[in-house]
Coordinates of C-alpha atoms in Angstrom, one line a residue:
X6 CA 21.4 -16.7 15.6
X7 CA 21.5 -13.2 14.1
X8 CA 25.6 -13.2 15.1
X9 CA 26.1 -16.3 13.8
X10 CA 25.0 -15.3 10.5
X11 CA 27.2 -12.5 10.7
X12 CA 30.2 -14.4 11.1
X13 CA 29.2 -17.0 8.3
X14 CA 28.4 -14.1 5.8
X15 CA 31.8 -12.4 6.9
X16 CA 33.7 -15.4 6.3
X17 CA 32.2 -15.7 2.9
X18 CA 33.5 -12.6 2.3
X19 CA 36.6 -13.9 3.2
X20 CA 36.6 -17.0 0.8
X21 CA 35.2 -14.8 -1.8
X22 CA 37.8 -11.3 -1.9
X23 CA 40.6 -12.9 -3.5
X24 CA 38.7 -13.8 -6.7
X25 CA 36.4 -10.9 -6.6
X26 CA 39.3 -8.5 -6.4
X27 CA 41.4 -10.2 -8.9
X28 CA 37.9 -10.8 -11.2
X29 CA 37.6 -6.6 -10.1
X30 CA 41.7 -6.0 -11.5
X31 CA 41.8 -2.6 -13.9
X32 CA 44.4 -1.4 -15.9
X33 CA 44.6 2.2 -17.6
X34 CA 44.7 2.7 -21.7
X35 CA 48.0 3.8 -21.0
X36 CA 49.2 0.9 -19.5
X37 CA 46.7 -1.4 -21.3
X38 CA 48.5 0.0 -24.5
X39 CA 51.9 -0.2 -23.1
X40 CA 51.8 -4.0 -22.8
X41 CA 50.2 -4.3 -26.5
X42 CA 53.8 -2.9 -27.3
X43 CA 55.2 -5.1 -25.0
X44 CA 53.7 -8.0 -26.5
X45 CA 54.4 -7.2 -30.2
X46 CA 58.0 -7.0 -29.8
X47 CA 57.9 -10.1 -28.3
X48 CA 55.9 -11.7 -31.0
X49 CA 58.7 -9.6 -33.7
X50 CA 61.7 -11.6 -31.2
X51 CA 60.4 -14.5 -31.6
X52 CA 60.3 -14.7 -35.4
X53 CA 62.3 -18.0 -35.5
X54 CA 60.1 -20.0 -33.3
X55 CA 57.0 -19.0 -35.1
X56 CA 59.1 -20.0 -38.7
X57 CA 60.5 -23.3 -37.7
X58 CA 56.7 -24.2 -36.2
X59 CA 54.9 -23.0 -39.9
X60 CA 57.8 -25.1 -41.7
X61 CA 57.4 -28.3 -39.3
X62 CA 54.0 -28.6 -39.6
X63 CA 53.9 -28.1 -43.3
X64 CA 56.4 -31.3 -43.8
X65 CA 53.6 -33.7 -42.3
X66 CA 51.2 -32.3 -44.6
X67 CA 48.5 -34.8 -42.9
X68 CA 45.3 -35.1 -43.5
X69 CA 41.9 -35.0 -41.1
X70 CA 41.7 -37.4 -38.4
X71 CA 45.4 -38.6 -39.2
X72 CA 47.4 -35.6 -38.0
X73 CA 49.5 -37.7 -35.3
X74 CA 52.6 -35.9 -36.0
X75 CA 51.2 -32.9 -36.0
X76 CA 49.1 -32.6 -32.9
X77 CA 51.9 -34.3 -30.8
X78 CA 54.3 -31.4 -32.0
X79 CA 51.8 -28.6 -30.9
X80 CA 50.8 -30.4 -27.6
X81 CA 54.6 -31.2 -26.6
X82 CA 55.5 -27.3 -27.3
X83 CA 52.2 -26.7 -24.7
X84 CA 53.0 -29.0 -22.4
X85 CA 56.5 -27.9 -22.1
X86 CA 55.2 -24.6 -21.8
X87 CA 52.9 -25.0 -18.6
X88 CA 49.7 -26.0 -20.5
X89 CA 47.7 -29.0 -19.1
X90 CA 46.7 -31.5 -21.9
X91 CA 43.6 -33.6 -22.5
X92 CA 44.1 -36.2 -25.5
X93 CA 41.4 -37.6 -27.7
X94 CA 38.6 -35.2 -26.8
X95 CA 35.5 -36.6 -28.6
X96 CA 36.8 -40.0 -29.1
X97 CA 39.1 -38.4 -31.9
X98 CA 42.9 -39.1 -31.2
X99 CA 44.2 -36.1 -32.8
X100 CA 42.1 -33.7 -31.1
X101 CA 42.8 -32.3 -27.6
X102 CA 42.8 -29.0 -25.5
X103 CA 45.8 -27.3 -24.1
X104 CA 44.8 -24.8 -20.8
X105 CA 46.8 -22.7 -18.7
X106 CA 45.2 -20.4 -16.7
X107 CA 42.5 -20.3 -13.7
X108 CA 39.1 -18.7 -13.7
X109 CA 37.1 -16.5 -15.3
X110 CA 37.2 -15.2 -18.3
X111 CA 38.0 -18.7 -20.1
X112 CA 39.0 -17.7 -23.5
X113 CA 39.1 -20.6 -26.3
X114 CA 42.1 -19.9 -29.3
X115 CA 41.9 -22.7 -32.0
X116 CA 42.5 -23.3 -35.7
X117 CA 42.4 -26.0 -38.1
X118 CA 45.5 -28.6 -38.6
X119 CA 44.6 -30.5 -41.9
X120 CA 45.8 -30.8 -45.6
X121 CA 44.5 -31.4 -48.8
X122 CA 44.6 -34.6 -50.8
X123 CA 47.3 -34.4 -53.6
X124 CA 48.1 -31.2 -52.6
X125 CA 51.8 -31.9 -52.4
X126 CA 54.1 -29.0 -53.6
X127 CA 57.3 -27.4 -52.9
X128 CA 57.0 -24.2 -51.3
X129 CA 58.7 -21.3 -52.9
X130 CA 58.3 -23.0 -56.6
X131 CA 56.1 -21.0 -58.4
X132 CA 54.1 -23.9 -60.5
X133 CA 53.6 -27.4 -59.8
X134 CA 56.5 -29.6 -58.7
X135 CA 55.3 -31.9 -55.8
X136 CA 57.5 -33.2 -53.1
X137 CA 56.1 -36.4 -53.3
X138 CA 54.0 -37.2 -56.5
X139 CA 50.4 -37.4 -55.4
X140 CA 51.2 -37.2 -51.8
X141 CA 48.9 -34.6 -49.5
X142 CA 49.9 -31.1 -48.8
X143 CA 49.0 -28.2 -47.3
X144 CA 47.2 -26.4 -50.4
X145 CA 45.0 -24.9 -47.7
X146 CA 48.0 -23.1 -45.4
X147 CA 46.3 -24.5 -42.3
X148 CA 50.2 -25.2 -41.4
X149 CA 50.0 -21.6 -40.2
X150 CA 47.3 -21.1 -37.9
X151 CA 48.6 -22.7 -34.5
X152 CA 51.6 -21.6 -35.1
X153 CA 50.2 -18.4 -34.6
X154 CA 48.2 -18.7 -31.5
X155 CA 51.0 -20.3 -29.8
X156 CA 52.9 -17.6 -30.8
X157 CA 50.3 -15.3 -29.6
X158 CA 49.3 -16.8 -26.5
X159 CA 52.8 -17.5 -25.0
X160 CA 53.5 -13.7 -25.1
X161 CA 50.3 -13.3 -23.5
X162 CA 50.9 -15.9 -20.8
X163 CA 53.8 -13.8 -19.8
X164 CA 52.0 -10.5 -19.2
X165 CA 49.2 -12.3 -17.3
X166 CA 51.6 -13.9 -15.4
X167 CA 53.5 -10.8 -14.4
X168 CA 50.4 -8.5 -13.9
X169 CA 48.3 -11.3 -12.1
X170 CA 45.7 -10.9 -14.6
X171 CA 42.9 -13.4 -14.2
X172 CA 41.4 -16.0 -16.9
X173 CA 42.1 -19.2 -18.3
X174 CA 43.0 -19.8 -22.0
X175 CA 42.3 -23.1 -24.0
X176 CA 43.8 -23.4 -26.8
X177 CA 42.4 -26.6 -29.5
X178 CA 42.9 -27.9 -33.1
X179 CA 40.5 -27.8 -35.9
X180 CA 40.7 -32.0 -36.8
X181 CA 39.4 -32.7 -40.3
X182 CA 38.1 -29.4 -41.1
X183 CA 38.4 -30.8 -44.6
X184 CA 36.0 -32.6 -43.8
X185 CA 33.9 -30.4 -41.3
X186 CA 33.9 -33.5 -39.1
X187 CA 34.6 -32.6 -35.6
X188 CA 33.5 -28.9 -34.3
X189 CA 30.0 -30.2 -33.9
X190 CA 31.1 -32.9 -31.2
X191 CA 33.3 -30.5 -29.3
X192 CA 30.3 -28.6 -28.9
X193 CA 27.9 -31.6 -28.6
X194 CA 30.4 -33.3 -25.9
X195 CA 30.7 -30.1 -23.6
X196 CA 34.1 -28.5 -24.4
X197 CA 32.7 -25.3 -24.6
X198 CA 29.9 -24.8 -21.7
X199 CA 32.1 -23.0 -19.7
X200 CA 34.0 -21.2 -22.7
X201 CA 33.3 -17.2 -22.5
X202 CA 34.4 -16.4 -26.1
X203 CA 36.7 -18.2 -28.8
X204 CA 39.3 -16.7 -31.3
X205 CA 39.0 -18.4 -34.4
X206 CA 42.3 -18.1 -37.1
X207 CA 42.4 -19.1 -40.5
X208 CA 44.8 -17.7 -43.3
X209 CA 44.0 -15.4 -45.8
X210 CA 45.8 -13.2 -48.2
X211 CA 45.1 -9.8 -45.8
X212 CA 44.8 -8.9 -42.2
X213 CA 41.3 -8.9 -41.8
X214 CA 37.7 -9.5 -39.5
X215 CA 34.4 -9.9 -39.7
X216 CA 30.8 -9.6 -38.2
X217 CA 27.5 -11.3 -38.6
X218 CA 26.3 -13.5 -41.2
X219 CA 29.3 -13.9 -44.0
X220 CA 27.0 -15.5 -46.6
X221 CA 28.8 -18.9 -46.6
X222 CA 26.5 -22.2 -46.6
X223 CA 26.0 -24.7 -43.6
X224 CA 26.6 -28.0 -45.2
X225 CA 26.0 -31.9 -44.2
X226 CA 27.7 -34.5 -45.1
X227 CA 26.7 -38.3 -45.6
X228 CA 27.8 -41.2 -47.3
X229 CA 25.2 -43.7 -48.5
X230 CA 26.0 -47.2 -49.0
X231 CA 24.4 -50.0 -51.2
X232 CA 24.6 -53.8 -51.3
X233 CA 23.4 -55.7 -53.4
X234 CA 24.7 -59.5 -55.1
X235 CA 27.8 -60.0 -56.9
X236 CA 27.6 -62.1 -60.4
X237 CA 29.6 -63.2 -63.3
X238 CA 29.1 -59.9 -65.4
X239 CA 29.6 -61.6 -68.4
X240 CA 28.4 -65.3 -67.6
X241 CA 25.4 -64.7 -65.4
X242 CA 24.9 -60.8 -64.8
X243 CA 21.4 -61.9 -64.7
X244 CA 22.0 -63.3 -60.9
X245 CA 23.3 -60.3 -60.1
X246 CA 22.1 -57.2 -58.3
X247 CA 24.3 -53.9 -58.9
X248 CA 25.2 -51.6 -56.2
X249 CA 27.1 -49.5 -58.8
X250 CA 23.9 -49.2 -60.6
X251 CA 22.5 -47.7 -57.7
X252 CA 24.8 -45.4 -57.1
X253 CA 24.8 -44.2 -60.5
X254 CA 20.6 -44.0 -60.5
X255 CA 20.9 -42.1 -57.1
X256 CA 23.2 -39.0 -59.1
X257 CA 21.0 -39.1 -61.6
X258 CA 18.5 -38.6 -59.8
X259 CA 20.0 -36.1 -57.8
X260 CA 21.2 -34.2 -60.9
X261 CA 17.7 -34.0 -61.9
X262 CA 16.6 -32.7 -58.6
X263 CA 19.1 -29.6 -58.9
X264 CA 16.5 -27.8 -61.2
X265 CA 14.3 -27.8 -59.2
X266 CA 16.4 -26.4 -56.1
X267 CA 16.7 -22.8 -55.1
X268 CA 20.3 -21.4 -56.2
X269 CA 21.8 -21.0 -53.2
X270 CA 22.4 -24.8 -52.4
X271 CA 25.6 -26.1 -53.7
X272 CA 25.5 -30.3 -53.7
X273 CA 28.6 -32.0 -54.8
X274 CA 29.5 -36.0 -54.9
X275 CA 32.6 -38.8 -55.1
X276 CA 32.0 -42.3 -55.8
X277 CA 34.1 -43.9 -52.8
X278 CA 33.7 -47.4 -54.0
X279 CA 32.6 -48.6 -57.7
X280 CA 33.1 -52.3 -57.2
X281 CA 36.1 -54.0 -58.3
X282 CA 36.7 -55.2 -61.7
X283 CA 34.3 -55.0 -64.9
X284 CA 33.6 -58.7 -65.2
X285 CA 32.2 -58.7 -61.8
X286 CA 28.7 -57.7 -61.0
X287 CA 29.5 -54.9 -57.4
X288 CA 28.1 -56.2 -54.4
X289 CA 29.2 -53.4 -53.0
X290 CA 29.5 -49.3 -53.7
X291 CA 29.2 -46.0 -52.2
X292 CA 28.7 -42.7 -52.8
X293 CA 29.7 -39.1 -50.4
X294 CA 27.7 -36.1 -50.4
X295 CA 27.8 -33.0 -49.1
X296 CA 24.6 -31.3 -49.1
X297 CA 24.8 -27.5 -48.2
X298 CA 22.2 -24.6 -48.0
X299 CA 22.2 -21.2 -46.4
X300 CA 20.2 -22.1 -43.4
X301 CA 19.3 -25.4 -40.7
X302 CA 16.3 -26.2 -42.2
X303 CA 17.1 -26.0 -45.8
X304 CA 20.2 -28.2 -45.5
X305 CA 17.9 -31.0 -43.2
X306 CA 15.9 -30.6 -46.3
X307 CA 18.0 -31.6 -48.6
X308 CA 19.3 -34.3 -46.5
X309 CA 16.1 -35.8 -46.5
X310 CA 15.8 -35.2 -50.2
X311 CA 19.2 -37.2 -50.6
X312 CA 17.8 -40.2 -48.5
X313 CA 14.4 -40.4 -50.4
X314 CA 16.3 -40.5 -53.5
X315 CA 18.8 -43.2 -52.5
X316 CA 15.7 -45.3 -51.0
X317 CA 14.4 -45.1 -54.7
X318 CA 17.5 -46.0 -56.7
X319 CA 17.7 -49.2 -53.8
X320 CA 14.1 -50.0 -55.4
X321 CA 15.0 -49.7 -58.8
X322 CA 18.2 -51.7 -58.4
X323 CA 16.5 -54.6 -55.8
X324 CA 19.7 -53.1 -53.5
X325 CA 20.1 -52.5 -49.5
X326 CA 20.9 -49.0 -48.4
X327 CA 22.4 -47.3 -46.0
X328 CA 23.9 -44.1 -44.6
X329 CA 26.4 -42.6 -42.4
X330 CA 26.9 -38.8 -41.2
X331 CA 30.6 -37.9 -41.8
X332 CA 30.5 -34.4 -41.0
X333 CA 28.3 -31.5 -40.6
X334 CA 28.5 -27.6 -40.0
X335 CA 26.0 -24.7 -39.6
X336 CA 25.9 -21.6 -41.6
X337 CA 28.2 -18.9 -39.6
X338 CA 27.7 -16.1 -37.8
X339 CA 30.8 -13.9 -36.2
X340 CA 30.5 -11.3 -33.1
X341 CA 30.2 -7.7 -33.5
X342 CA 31.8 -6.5 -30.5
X343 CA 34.9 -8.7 -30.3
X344 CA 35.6 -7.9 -34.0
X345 CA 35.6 -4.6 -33.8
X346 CA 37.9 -4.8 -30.8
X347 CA 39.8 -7.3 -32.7
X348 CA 40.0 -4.6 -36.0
X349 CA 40.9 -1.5 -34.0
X350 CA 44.3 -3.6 -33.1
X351 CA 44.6 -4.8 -36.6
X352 CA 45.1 -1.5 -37.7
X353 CA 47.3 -0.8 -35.0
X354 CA 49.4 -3.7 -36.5
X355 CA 49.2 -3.3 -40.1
X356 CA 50.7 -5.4 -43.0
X357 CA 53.6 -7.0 -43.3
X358 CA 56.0 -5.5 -45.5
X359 CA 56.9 -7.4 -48.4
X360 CA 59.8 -7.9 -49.9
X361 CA 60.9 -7.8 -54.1
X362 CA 61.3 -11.3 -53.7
X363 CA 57.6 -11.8 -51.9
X364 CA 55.9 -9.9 -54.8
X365 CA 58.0 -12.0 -57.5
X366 CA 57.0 -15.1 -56.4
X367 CA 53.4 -14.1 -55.9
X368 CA 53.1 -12.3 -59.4
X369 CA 54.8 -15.6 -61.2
X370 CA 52.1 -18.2 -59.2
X371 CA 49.3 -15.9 -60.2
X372 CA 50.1 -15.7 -63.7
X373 CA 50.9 -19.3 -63.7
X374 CA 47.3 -20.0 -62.1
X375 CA 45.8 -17.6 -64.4
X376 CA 44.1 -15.3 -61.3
X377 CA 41.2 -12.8 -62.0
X378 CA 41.4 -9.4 -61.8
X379 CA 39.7 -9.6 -58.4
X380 CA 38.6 -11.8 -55.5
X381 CA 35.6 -12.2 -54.5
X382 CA 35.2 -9.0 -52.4
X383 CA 36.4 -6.7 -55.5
X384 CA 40.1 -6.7 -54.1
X385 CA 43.2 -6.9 -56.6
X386 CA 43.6 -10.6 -57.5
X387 CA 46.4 -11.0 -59.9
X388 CA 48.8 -7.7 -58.9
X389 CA 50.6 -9.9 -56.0
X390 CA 50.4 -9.2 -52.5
X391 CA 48.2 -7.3 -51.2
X392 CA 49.6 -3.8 -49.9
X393 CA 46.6 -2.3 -48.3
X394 CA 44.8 -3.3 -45.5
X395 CA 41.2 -5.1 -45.6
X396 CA 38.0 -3.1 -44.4
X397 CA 36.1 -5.1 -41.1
X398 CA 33.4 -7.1 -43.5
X399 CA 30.1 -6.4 -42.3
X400 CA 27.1 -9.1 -42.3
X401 CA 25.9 -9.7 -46.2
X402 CA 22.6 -10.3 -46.5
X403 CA 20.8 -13.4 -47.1
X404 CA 19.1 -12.3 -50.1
X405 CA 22.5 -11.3 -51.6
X406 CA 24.4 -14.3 -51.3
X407 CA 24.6 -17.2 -53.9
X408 CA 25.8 -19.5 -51.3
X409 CA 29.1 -20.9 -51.1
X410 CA 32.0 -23.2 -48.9
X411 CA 31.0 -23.7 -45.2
X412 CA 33.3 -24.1 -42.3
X413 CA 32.5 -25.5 -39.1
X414 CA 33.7 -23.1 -37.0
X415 CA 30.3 -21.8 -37.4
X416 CA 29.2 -24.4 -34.6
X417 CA 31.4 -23.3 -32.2
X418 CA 30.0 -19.6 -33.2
X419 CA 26.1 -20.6 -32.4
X420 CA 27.0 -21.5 -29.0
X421 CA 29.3 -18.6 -27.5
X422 CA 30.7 -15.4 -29.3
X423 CA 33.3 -16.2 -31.5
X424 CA 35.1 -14.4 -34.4
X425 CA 37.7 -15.2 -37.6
X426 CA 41.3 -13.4 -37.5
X427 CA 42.3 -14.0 -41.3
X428 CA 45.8 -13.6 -41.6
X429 CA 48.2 -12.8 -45.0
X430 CA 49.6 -15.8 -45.0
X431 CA 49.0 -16.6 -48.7
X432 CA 48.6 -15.2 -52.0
X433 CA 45.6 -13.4 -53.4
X434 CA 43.6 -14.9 -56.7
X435 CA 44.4 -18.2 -56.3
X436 CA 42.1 -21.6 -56.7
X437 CA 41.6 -22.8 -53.4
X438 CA 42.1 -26.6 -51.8
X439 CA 44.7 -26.5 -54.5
X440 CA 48.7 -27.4 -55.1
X441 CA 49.1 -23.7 -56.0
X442 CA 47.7 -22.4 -52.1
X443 CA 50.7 -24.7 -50.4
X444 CA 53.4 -22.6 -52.5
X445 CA 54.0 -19.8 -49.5
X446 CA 53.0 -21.0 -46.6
X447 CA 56.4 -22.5 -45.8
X448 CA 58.6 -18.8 -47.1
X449 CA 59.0 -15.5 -45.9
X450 CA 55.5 -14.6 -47.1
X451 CA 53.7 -17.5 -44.4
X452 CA 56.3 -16.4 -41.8
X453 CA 55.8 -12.5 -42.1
X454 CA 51.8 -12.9 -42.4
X455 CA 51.9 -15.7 -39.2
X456 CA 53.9 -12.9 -37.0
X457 CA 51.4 -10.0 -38.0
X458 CA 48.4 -12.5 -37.0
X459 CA 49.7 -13.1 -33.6
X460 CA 50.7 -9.4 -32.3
X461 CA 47.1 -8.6 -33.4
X462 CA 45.5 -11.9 -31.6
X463 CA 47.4 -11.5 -28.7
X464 CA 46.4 -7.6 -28.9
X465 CA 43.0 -9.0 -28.7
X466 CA 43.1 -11.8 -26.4
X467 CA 44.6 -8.9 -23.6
X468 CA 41.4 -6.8 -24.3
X469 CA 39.0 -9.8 -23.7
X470 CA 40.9 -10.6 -20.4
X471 CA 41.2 -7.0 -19.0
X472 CA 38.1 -5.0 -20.1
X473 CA 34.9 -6.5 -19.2
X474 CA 32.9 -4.9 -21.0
X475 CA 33.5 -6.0 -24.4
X476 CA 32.7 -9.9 -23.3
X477 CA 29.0 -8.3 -21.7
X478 CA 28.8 -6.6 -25.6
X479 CA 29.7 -9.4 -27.0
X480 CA 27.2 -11.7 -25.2
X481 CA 24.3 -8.8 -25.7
X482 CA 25.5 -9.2 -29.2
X483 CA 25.0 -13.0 -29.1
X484 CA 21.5 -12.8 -26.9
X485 CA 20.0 -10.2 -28.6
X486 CA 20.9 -10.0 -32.1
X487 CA 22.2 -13.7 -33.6
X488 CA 20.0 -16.1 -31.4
X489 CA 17.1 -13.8 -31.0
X490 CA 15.1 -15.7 -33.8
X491 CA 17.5 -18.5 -34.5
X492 CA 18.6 -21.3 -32.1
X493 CA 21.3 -23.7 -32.7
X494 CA 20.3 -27.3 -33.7
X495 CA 23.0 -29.2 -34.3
X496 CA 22.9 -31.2 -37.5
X497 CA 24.2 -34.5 -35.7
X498 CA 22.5 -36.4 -33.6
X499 CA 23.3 -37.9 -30.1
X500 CA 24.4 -41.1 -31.7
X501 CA 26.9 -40.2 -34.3
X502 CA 30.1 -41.0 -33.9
X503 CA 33.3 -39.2 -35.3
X504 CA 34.3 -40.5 -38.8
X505 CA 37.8 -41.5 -37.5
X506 CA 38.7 -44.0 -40.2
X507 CA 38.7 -41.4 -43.1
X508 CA 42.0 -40.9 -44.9
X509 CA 43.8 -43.6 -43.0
X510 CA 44.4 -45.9 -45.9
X511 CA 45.8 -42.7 -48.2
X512 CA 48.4 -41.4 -44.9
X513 CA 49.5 -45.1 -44.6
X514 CA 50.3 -45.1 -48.3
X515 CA 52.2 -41.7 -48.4
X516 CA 53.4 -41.5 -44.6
X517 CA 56.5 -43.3 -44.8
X518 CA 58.3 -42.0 -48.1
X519 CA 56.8 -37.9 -46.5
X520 CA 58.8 -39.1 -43.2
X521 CA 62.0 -38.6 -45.4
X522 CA 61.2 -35.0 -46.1
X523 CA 60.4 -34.0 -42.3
X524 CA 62.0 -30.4 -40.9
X525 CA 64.9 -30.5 -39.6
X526 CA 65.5 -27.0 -37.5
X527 CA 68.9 -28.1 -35.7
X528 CA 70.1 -28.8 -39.4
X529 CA 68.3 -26.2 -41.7
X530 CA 67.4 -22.7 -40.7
X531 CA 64.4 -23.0 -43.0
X532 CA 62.6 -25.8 -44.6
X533 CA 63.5 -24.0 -48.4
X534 CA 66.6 -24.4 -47.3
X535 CA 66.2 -28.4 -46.4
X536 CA 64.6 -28.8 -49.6
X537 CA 67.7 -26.7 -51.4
X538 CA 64.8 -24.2 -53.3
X539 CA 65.8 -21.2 -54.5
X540 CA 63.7 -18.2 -52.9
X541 CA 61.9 -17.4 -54.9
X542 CA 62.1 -19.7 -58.1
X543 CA 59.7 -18.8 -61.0
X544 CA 59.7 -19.5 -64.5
X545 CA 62.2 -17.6 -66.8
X546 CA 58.9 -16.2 -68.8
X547 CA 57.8 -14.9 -65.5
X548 CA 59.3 -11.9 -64.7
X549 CA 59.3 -9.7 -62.1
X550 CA 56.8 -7.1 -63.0
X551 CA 52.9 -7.1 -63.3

């Protein structure tokens, strides 16, 4: 008996070297550092592939949940690339995950793929001047970000490839991000049990990371629906029984409420539906909220706030109500180790460097927009790009914020180390979800920041896969410092379904008159040239100076 256990535990040893060795591989610095180089003059090569993939997905400027064109571009680059596909993750049809790879470490890469509602704008003009008048565009820049982790991982795949180094990667999309409708299903549905850390990219106006509580708000969001009985508003309004009046009772009410709220919430509203035409009583209205707080049980308080104040304006109005979760997202919190790691090679890559051209065009849109002096961590707002590189931002502390957006990223963060690469994509001072933030991200100043983001990514992804111990750190980091007195919850529940249907009815309005002004990249070298702007073209008052 004794020998035959022998043999079975030998042959387990067997089964097991391959993947212990290869989980076991080392590299030195030197040659650790060697590859970084290796990498980043890839990434420099390949300068046209990351510019023609920033212009593309700029042109279908799409909106969340209706980014057909947009996921099928990125997946068919993947695919083509050696990456196995799974569609409609969630039940959403533009979401999906891209992996290549086998084994441990499984790194996640993803960024967000949306645009912003009348956000249309031609990129290089420096003031408003929409390709399509009304028509969504990407006054957010999340053109950029997957341009940049393919970039990133492809020259990674090639180094792992040649040196045998272990791991899988999984790439995703952000869907509706606008919206902060999906992340909590990815994580609710299981996409990332098995994920040992995630890289998170989203463009900024600097090269920059960050650790621990960032003072932004978790947020919920719900749309609350009334019916009540339709009437001859000026025959017989008597018979009728206004959905529209409760509605408009319900934001009173809640605008009342705000006094008495502590001043970190922000709670913001859009009627979706005010009936149909004045001489008719409205059947039928809604209103969309998003209700956000600094913390889980704050922001389930004011949901419940928001439904006991709808059930009252139903009374008042003799009106049904009812209510649908569109989206949801916790307050975030980012991973020490893995951005540290990540800043040490963002200094080794530095900023781009800008051209006269760059700063012209930045200088004109900021005095056009009429920028501060300075953002919102003290850095210059309104002297164009920014020429010096971002500190790592450490955790702010509760008590210091005064709340803010929310991004649901954060959900993915509560449930395995993750981290933000911001990237200088963009152009400081400006308004935000906002004509004026599409204006570079389809010129030199997107392209330069994208290439800068994905040496320093794929930097980063290297160290996750070949040093070990900053993925124990980081999960130290997550055990003992971020969940040690808080514990994810999500803000959905098991039966909420993905709000697929928003924006449908505004991309099948716009979609086929945008399909004229698609990239080209066999005709056009750029899509300033396609559009036959001038780089860069500013008003005459302008200038070029400060």
């Amino acid at each position: 008996m004794k020998r035959h256990i022998c043999i079975l535990k030998f042959l387990v040893t067997l089964i097991l070297l391959p993947s212990v060795a290869s989980a076991q591989i080392k590299l030195t610095p030197a040659k650790i550092d060697a590859l970084k180089t290796e990498m980043a003059k890839d990434i420099e090569s390949q300068k046209k592939f990351t510019q023609e993939m920033v212009d593309m997905i700029f042109s279908f400027g799409e909106l969340g949940f209706q980014e057909v064109e947009t996921s099928k571009y990125l997946t068919d680059i993947l695919k083509k690339n050696g990456f196995t596909i799974e569609q409609g993750i969630s039940g959403i049809p533009t979401a999906w995950t891209a992996k290549w790879g086998s084994g441990k470490p499984v790194i996640a890469v993803g960024s967000d793929i949306d645009c912003i509602p009348k956000a249309s704008q031609k990129p290089g003009v420096a003031y408003h001047d929409p390709i399509i008048a009304g028509a969504p565009g990407h006054g957010e820049g999340h053109n950029s970000g997957q341009p940049l982790n393919v970039t990133a991982v492809l020259a990674l795949k090639k180094i792992m490839e040649r040196e045998k180094i272990p791991g899988t990667i999984m790439l995703w999309p952000g869907v509706a991000e606008e919206q902060l409708a999906t992340k909590a299903y990815f994580v609710r549905d299981g996409y990332f049990k098995d994920v040992d850390a995630c890289i998170f990219t989203h463009v900024s106006n600097n090269l920059g990371t960050s650790y621990g509580d960032g003072g932004n708000n978790g947020m919920i969001s719900v749309r609350f629906d009334f019916e009540g009985q339709a009437s001859h508003a000026g025959g017989a309004p008597w018979r009728g029984k206004s959905a529209l009046d409760a509605v408009e009772l319900m934001n009173i009410g809640w605008n009342y409420h705000r006094e008495h709220m502590e001043t970190t919430q922000r709670s913001h509203y859009v009627i979706t539906d005010g009936g149909d035409q004045p001489n008719v009583v409205p059947s039928k209205a809604s209103v969309w909220y998003y209700f956000r707080e600094r913390s889980y049980p704050k922001i389930t308080q004011m949901y419940k706030d928001g439904i006991r104040i709808a059930e009252a304006a139903a009374m008042m109005t003799e009106t049904k109500m009812s209510y649908e979760v569109l989206g949801s997202a916790w307050p975030g919190h980012m991973n020490q180790p893995i951005a540290e790691a990540m800043y040490e090679n963002i200094k080794s890559v530095g900023l781009p460097q800008w051209s006269e051209d760059d700063q012209k065009l930045a200088r004109a849109l900021q005095k056009e927009v009429q920028s501060p002096a300075t953002g919102f961590g003290g850095e210059p707002a309104n002297d164009g790009l920014s020429t010096s590189l971002s500190q790592l931002r450490k955790p702010m502390a509760t008590a210091s914020s005064g709340g803010g957006g929310s991004d649901d990223i954060a959900d993915i963060s509560w449930n395995l180390p993750t981290i933000v690469l911001g990237y200088p994509a963009n152009i400081p001072g400006l308004p935000g979800h906002h004509w004026a933030n599409a204006i570079a991200m389809a010129t030199p100043i997107a392209h330069k920041g994208v290439t800068a983001g994905a040496k320093a990514e794929a930097m980063t992804l290297l160290d996750l896969f070949v040093k070990p111990e900053i993925l124990t750190n980081a999960w130290k980091y997550f055990n003992e410092v971020q969940t040690k007195d808080t514990k994810y919850t999500a803000l959905i529940s098991k039966t909420d379904k993905p709000a697929v249907h928003l924006n449908k009815k505004i991309m099948e309005e716009f979609r086929p008159e945008m399909k004229k002004y698609y990239y080209d990249p066999t005709k056009y070298a750029t899509y300033l040239e396609q559009l036959g702007i001038k780089y860069p073209t500013v008003r005459e008052s302008s200038g070029t100076g400060k």
